[in-house]
CSV table of N, CA and C in Angstrom, one decimal:
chain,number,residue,atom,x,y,z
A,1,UNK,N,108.1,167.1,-42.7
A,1,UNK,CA,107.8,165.8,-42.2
A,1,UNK,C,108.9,164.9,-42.3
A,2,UNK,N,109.1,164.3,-41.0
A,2,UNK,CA,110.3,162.9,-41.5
A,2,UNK,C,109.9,161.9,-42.1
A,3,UNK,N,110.9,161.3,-43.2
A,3,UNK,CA,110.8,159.7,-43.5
A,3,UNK,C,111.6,158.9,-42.9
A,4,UNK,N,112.1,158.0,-42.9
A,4,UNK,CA,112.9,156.5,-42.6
A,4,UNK,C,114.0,157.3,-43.2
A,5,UNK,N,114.5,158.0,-44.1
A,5,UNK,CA,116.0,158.7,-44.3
A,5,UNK,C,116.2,159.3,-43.8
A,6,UNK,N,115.5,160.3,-43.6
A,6,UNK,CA,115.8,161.6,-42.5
A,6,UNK,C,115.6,160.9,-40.9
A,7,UNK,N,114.7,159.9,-40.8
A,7,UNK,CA,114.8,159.4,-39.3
A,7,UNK,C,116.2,159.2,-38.8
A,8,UNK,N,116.8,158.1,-40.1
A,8,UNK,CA,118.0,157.3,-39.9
A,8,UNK,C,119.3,158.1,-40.3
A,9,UNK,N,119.2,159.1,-40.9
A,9,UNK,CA,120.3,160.0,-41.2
A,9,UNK,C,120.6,160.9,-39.2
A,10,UNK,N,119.7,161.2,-39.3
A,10,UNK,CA,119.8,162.1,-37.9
A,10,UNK,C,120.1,161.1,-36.8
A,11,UNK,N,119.6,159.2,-36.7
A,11,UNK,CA,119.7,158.7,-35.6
A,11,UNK,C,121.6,158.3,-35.9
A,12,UNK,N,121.9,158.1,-37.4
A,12,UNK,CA,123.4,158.0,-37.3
A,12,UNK,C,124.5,158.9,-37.1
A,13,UNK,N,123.8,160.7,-37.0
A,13,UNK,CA,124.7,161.4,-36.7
A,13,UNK,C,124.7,161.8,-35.5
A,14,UNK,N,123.5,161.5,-35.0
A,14,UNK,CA,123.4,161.7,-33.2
A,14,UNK,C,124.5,161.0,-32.3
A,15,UNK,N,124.8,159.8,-33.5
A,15,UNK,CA,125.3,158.5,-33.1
A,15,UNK,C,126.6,158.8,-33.0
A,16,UNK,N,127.2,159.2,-34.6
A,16,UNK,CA,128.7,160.0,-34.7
A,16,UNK,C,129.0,160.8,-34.0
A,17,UNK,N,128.2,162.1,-33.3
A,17,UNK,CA,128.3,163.2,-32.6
A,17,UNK,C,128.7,162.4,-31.1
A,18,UNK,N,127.9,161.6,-30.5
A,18,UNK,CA,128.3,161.2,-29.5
A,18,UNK,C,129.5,160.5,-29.2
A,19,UNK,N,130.2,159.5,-30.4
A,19,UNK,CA,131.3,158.4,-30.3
A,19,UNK,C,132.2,159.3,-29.9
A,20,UNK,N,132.0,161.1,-31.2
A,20,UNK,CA,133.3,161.9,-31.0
A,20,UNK,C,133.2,162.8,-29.7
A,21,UNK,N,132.1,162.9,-29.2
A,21,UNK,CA,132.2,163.3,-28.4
A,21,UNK,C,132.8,162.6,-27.0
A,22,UNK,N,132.6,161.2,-26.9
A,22,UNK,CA,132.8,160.5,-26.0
A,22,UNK,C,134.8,160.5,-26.2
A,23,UNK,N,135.0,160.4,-27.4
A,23,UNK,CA,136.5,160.3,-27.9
A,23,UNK,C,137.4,161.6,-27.6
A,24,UNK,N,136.8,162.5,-27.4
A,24,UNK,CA,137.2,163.9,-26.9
A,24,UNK,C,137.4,164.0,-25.6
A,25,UNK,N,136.1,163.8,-24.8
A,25,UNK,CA,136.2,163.7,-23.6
A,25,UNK,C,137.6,162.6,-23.1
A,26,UNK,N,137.6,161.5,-23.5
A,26,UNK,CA,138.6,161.2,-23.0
A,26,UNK,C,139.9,161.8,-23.4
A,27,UNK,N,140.3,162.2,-24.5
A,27,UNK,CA,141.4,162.9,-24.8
A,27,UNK,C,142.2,163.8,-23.7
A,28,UNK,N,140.8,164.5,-23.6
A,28,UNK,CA,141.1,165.6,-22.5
A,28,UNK,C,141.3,165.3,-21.5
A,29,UNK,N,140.4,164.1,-20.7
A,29,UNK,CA,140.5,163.5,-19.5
A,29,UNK,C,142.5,163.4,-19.0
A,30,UNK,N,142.6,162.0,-20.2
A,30,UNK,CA,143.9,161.7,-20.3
A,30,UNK,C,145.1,162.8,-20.1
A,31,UNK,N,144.9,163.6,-21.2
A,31,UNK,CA,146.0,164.9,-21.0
A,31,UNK,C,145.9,165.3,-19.5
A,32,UNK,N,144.6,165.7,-18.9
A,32,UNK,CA,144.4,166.9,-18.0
A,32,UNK,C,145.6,165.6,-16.6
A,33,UNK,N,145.0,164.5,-16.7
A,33,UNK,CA,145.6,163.4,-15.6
A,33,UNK,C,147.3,162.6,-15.8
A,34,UNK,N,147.3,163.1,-17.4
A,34,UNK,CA,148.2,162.3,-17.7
A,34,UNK,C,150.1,163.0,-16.2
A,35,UNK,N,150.1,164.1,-16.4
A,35,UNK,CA,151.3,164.3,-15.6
A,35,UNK,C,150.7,163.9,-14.0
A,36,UNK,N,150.1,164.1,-13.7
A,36,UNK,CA,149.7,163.4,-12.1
A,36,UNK,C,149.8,162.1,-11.9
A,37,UNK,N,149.3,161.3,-12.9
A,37,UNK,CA,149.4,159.9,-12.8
A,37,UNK,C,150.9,159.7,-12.9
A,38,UNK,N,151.8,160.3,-13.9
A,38,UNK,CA,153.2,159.8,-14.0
A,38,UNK,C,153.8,160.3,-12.8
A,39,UNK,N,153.6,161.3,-12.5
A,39,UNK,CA,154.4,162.2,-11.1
A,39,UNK,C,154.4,160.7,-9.8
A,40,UNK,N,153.0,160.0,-9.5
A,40,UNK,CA,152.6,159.4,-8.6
A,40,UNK,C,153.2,157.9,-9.3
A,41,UNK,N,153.4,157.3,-10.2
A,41,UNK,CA,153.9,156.5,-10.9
A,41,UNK,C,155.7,156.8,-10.6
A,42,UNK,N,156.1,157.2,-11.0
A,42,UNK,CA,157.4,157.8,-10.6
A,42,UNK,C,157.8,158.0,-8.9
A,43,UNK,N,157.2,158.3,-8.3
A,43,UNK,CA,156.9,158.2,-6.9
A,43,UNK,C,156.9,156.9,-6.1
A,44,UNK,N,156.0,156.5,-6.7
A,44,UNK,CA,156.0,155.2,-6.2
A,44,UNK,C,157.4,153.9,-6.6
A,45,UNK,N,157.4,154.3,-8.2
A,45,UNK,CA,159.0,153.0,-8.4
A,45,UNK,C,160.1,153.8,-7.3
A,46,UNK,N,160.3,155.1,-7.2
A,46,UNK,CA,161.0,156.1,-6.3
A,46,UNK,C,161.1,155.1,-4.7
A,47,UNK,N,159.7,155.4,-4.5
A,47,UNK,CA,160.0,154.8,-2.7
A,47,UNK,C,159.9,153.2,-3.0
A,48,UNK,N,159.7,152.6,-3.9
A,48,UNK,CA,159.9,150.9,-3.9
A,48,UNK,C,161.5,150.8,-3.7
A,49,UNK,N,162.2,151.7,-5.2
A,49,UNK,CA,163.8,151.5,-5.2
A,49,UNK,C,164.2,151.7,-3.4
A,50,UNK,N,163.7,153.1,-3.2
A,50,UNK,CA,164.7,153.4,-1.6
A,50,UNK,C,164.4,152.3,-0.8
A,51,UNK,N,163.1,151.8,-0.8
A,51,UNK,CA,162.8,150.4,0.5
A,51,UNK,C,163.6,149.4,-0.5
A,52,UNK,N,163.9,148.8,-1.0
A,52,UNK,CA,164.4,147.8,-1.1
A,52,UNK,C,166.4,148.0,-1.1
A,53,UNK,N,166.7,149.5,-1.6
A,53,UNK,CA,168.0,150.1,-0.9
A,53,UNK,C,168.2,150.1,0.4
A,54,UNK,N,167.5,150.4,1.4
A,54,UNK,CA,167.2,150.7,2.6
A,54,UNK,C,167.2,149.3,3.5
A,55,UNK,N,166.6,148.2,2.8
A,55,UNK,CA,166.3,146.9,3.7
A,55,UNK,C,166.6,146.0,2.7
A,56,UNK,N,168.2,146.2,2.6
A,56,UNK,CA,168.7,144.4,1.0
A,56,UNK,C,168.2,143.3,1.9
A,57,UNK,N,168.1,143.1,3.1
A,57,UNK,CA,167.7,141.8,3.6
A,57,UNK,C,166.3,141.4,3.1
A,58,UNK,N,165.3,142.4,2.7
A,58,UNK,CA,163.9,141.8,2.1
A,58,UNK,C,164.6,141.6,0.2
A,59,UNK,N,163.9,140.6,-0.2
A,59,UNK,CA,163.8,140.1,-1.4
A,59,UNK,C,162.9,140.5,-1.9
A,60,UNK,N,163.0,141.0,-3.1
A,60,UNK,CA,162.2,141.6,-4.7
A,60,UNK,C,161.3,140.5,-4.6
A,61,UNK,N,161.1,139.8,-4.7
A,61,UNK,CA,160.3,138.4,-4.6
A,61,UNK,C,158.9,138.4,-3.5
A,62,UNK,N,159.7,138.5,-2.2
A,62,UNK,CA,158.9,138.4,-0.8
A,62,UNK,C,158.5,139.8,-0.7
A,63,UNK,N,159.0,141.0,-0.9
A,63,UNK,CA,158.3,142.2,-1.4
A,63,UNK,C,156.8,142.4,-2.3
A,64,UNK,N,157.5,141.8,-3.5
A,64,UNK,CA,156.2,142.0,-4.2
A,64,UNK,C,155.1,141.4,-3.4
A,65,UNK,N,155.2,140.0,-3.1
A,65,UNK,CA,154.0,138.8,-2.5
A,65,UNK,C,153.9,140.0,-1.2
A,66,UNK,N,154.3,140.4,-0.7
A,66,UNK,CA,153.7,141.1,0.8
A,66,UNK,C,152.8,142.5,-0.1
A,67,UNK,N,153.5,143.0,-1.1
A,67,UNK,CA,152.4,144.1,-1.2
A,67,UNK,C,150.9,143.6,-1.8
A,68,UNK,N,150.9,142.2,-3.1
A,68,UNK,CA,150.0,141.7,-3.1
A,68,UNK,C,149.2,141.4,-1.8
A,69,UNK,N,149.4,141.0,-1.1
A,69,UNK,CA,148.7,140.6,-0.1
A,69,UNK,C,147.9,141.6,1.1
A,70,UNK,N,149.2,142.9,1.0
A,70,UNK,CA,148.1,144.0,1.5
A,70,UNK,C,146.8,144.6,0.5
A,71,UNK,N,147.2,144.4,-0.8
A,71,UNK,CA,146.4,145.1,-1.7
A,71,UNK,C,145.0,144.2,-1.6
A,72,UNK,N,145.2,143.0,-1.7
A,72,UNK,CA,144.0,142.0,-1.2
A,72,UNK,C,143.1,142.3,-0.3
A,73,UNK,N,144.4,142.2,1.5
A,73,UNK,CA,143.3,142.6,2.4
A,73,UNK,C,142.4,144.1,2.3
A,74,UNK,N,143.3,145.2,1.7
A,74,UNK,CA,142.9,146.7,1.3
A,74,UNK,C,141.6,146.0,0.7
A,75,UNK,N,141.3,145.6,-0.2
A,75,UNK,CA,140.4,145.0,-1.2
A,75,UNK,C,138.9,144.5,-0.1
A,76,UNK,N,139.0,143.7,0.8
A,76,UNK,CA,138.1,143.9,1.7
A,76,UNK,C,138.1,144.3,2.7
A,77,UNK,N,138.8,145.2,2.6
A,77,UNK,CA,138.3,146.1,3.8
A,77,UNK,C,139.1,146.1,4.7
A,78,UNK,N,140.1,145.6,5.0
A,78,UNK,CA,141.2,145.6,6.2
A,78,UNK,C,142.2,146.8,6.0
A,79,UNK,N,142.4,147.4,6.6
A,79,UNK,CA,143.6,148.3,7.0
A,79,UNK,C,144.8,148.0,7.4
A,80,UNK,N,145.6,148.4,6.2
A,80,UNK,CA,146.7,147.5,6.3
A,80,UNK,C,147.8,148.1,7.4
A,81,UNK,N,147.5,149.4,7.9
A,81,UNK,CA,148.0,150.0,8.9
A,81,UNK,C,147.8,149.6,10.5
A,82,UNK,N,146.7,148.9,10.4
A,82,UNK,CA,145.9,148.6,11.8
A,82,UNK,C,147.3,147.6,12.7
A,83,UNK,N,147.7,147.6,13.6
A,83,UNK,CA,148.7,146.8,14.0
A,83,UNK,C,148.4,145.7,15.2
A,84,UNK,N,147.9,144.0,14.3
A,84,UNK,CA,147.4,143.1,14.9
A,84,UNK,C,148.3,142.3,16.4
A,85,UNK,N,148.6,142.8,17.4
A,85,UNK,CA,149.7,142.2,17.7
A,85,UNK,C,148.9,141.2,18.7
A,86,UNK,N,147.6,141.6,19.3
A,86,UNK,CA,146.9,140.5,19.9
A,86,UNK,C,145.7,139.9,19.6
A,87,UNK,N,145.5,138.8,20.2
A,87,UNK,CA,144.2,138.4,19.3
A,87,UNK,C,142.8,138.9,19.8
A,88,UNK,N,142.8,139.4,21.0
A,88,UNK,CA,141.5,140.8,20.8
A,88,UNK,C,141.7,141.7,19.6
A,89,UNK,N,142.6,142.1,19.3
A,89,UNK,CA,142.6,143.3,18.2
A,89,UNK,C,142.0,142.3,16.8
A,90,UNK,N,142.6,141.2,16.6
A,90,UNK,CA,142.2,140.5,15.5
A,90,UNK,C,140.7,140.8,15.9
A,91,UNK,N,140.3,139.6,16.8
A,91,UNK,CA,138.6,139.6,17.4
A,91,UNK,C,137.7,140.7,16.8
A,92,UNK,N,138.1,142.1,16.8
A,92,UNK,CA,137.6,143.0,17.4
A,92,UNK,C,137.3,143.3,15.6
A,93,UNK,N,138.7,143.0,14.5
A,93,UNK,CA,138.7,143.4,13.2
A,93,UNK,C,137.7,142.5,12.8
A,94,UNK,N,137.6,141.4,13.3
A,94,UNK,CA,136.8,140.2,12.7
A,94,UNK,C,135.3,140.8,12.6
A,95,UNK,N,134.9,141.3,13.8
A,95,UNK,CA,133.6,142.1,13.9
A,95,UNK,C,133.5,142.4,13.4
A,96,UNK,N,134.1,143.5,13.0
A,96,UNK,CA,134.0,144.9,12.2
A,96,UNK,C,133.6,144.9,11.2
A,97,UNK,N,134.1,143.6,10.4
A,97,UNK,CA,134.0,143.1,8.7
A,97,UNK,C,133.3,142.0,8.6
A,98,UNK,N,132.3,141.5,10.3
A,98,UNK,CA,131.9,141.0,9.5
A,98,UNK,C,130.4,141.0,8.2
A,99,UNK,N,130.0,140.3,7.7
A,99,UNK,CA,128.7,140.8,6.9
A,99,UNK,C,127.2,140.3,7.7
A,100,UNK,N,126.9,141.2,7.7
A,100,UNK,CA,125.4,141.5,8.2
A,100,UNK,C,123.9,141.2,7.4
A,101,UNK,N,122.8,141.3,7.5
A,101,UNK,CA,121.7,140.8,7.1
A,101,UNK,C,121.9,142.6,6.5
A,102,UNK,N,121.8,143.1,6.9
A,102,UNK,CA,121.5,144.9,5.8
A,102,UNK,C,122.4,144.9,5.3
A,103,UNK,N,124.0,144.2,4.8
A,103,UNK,CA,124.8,144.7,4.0
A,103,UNK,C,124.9,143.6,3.0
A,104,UNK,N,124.2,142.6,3.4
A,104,UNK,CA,123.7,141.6,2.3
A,104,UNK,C,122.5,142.3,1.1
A,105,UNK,N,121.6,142.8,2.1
A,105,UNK,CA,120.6,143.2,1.2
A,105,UNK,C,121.3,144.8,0.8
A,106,UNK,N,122.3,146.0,1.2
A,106,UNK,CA,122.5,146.0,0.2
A,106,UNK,C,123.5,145.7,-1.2
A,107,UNK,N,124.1,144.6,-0.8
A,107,UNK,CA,124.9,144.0,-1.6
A,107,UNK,C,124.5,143.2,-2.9
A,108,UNK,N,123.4,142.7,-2.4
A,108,UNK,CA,122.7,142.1,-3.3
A,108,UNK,C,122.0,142.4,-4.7
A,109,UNK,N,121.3,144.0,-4.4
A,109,UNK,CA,121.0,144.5,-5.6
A,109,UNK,C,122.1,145.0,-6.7
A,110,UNK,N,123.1,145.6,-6.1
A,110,UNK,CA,124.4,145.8,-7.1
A,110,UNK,C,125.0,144.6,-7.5
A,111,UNK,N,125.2,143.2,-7.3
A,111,UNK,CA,124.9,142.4,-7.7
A,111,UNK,C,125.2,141.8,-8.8
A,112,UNK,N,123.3,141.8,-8.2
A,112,UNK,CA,122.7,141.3,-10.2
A,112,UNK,C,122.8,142.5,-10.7
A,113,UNK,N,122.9,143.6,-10.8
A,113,UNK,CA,122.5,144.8,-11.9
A,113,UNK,C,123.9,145.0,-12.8
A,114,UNK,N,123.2,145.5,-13.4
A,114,UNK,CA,124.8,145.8,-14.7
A,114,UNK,C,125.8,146.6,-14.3
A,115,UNK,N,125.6,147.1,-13.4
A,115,UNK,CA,126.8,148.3,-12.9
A,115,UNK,C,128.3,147.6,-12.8
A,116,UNK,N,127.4,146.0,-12.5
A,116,UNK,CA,128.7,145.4,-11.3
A,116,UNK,C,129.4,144.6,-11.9
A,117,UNK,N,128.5,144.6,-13.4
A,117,UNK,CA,128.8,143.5,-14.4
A,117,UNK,C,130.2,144.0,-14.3
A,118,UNK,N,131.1,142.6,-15.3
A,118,UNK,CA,132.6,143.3,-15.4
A,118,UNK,C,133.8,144.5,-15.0
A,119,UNK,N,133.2,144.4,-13.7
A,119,UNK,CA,134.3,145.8,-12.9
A,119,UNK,C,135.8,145.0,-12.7
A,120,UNK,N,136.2,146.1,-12.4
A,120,UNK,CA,137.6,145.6,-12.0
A,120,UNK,C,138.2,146.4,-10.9
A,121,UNK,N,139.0,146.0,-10.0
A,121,UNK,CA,139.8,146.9,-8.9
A,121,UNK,C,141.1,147.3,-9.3
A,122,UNK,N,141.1,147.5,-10.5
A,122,UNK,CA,142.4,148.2,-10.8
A,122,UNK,C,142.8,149.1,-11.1
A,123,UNK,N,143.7,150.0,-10.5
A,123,UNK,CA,144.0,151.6,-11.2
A,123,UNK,C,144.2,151.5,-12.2
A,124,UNK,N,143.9,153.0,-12.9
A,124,UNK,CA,144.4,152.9,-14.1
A,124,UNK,C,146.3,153.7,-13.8
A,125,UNK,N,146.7,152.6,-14.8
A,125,UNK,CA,148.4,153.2,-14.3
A,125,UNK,C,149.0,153.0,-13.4
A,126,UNK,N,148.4,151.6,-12.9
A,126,UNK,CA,149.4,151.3,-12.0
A,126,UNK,C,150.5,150.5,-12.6
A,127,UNK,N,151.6,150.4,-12.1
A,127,UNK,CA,152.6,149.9,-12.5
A,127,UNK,C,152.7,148.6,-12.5
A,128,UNK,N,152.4,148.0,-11.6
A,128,UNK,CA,152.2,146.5,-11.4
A,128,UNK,C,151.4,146.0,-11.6
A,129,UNK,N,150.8,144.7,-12.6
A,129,UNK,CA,149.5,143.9,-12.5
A,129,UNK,C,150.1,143.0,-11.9
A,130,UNK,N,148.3,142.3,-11.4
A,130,UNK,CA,148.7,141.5,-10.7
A,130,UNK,C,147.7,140.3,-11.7
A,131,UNK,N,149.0,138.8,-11.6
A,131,UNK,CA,148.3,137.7,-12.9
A,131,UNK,C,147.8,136.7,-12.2
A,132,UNK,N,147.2,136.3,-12.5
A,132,UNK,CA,146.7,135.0,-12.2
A,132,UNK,C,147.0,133.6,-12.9
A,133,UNK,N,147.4,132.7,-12.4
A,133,UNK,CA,148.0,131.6,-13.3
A,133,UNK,C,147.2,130.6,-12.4
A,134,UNK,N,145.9,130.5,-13.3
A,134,UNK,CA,144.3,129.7,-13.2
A,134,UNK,C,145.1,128.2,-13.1
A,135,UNK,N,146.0,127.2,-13.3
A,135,UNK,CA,146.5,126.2,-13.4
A,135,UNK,C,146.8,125.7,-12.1
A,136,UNK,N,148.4,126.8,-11.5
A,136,UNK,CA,148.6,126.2,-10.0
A,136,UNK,C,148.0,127.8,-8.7
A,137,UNK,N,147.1,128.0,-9.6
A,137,UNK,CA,146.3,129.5,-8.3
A,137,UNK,C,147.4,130.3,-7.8
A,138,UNK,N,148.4,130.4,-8.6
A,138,UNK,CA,149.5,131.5,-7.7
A,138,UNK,C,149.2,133.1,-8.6
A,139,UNK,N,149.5,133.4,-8.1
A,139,UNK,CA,149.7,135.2,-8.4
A,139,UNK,C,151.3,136.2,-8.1
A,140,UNK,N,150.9,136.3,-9.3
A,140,UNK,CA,152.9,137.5,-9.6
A,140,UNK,C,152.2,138.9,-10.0
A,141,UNK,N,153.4,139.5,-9.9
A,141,UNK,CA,153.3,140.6,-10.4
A,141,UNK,C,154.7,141.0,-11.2
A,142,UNK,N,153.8,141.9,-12.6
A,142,UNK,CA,154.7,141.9,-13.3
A,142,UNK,C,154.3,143.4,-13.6
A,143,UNK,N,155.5,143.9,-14.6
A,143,UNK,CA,155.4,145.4,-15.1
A,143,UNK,C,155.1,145.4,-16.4
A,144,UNK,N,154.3,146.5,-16.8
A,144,UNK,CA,153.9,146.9,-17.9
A,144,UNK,C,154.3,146.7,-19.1
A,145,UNK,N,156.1,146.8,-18.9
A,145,UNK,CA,156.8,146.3,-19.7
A,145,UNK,C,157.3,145.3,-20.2
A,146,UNK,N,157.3,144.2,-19.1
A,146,UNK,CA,157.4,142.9,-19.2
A,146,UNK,C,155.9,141.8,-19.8
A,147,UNK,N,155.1,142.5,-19.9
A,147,UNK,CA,153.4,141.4,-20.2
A,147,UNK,C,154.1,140.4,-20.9
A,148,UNK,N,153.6,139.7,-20.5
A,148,UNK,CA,153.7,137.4,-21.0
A,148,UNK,C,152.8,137.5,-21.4
């Protein structure tokens, strides 16, 4: 028969067994991803260095601010491939995105629910974050190496 010791002994090793289990899992996660993420990390500073070798007339500066700004539109939904050159094609994207009475309702429930609580859009490993400087509303990007 259980007591309150034996309850609470078994509810704190169930407890341990899971932390290390959860601490494992990621271990392995990490390793199993770790060379892919760097391959693609390496890849990417790769084709940033060649475009900015390739076109010295664009600035490191006005670079960064343009890939922010694709990553934004990417963010809701714009295709940053799409090529706006007239304003039916705008018209036509404006449709596309815009929000509806069914994408409200299902928008709505995820929401309020906890899933949605504290998410973020950021890879893991990516190279660049992007900051927010809540004062004058501008946004940089900086590298990993560099954090302020």
């Amino acid at each position: 028969m259980l007591n309150r010791y034996t309850t609470k002994l078994n509810l704190f090793l169930f407890t341990l067994l899971f932390i290390l289990y959860l601490c494992f899992g990621a271990y392995v996660f990490s390793f199993v991803e770790q060379p892919t993420e760097q391959m693609v990390i390496n890849e990417m500073a790769k084709t940033r260095k060649d475009f900015l070798g390739k076109y010295p007339c664009v600035q490191e500066d006005d670079f960064e601010s343009f890939i922010v700004t694709l990553l934004d539109a990417n963010k809701h939904g714009v295709d940053a491939r799409t090529n706006f050159t007239t304003e039916q094609e705008v018209e036509n994207e404006q449709e596309r995105l815009s929000t509806s009475e069914k994408s409200g309702l299902l928008w709505l429930p995820r929401s309020v629910s906890i899933h949605s609580y504290g998410s973020r859009n950021v890879p893991v490993g990516q190279p660049y974050r992007r900051q927010i400087n809540e004062t004058d509303n501008t946004a940089t990007m900086t590298t990993e190496t560099s954090k302020s």
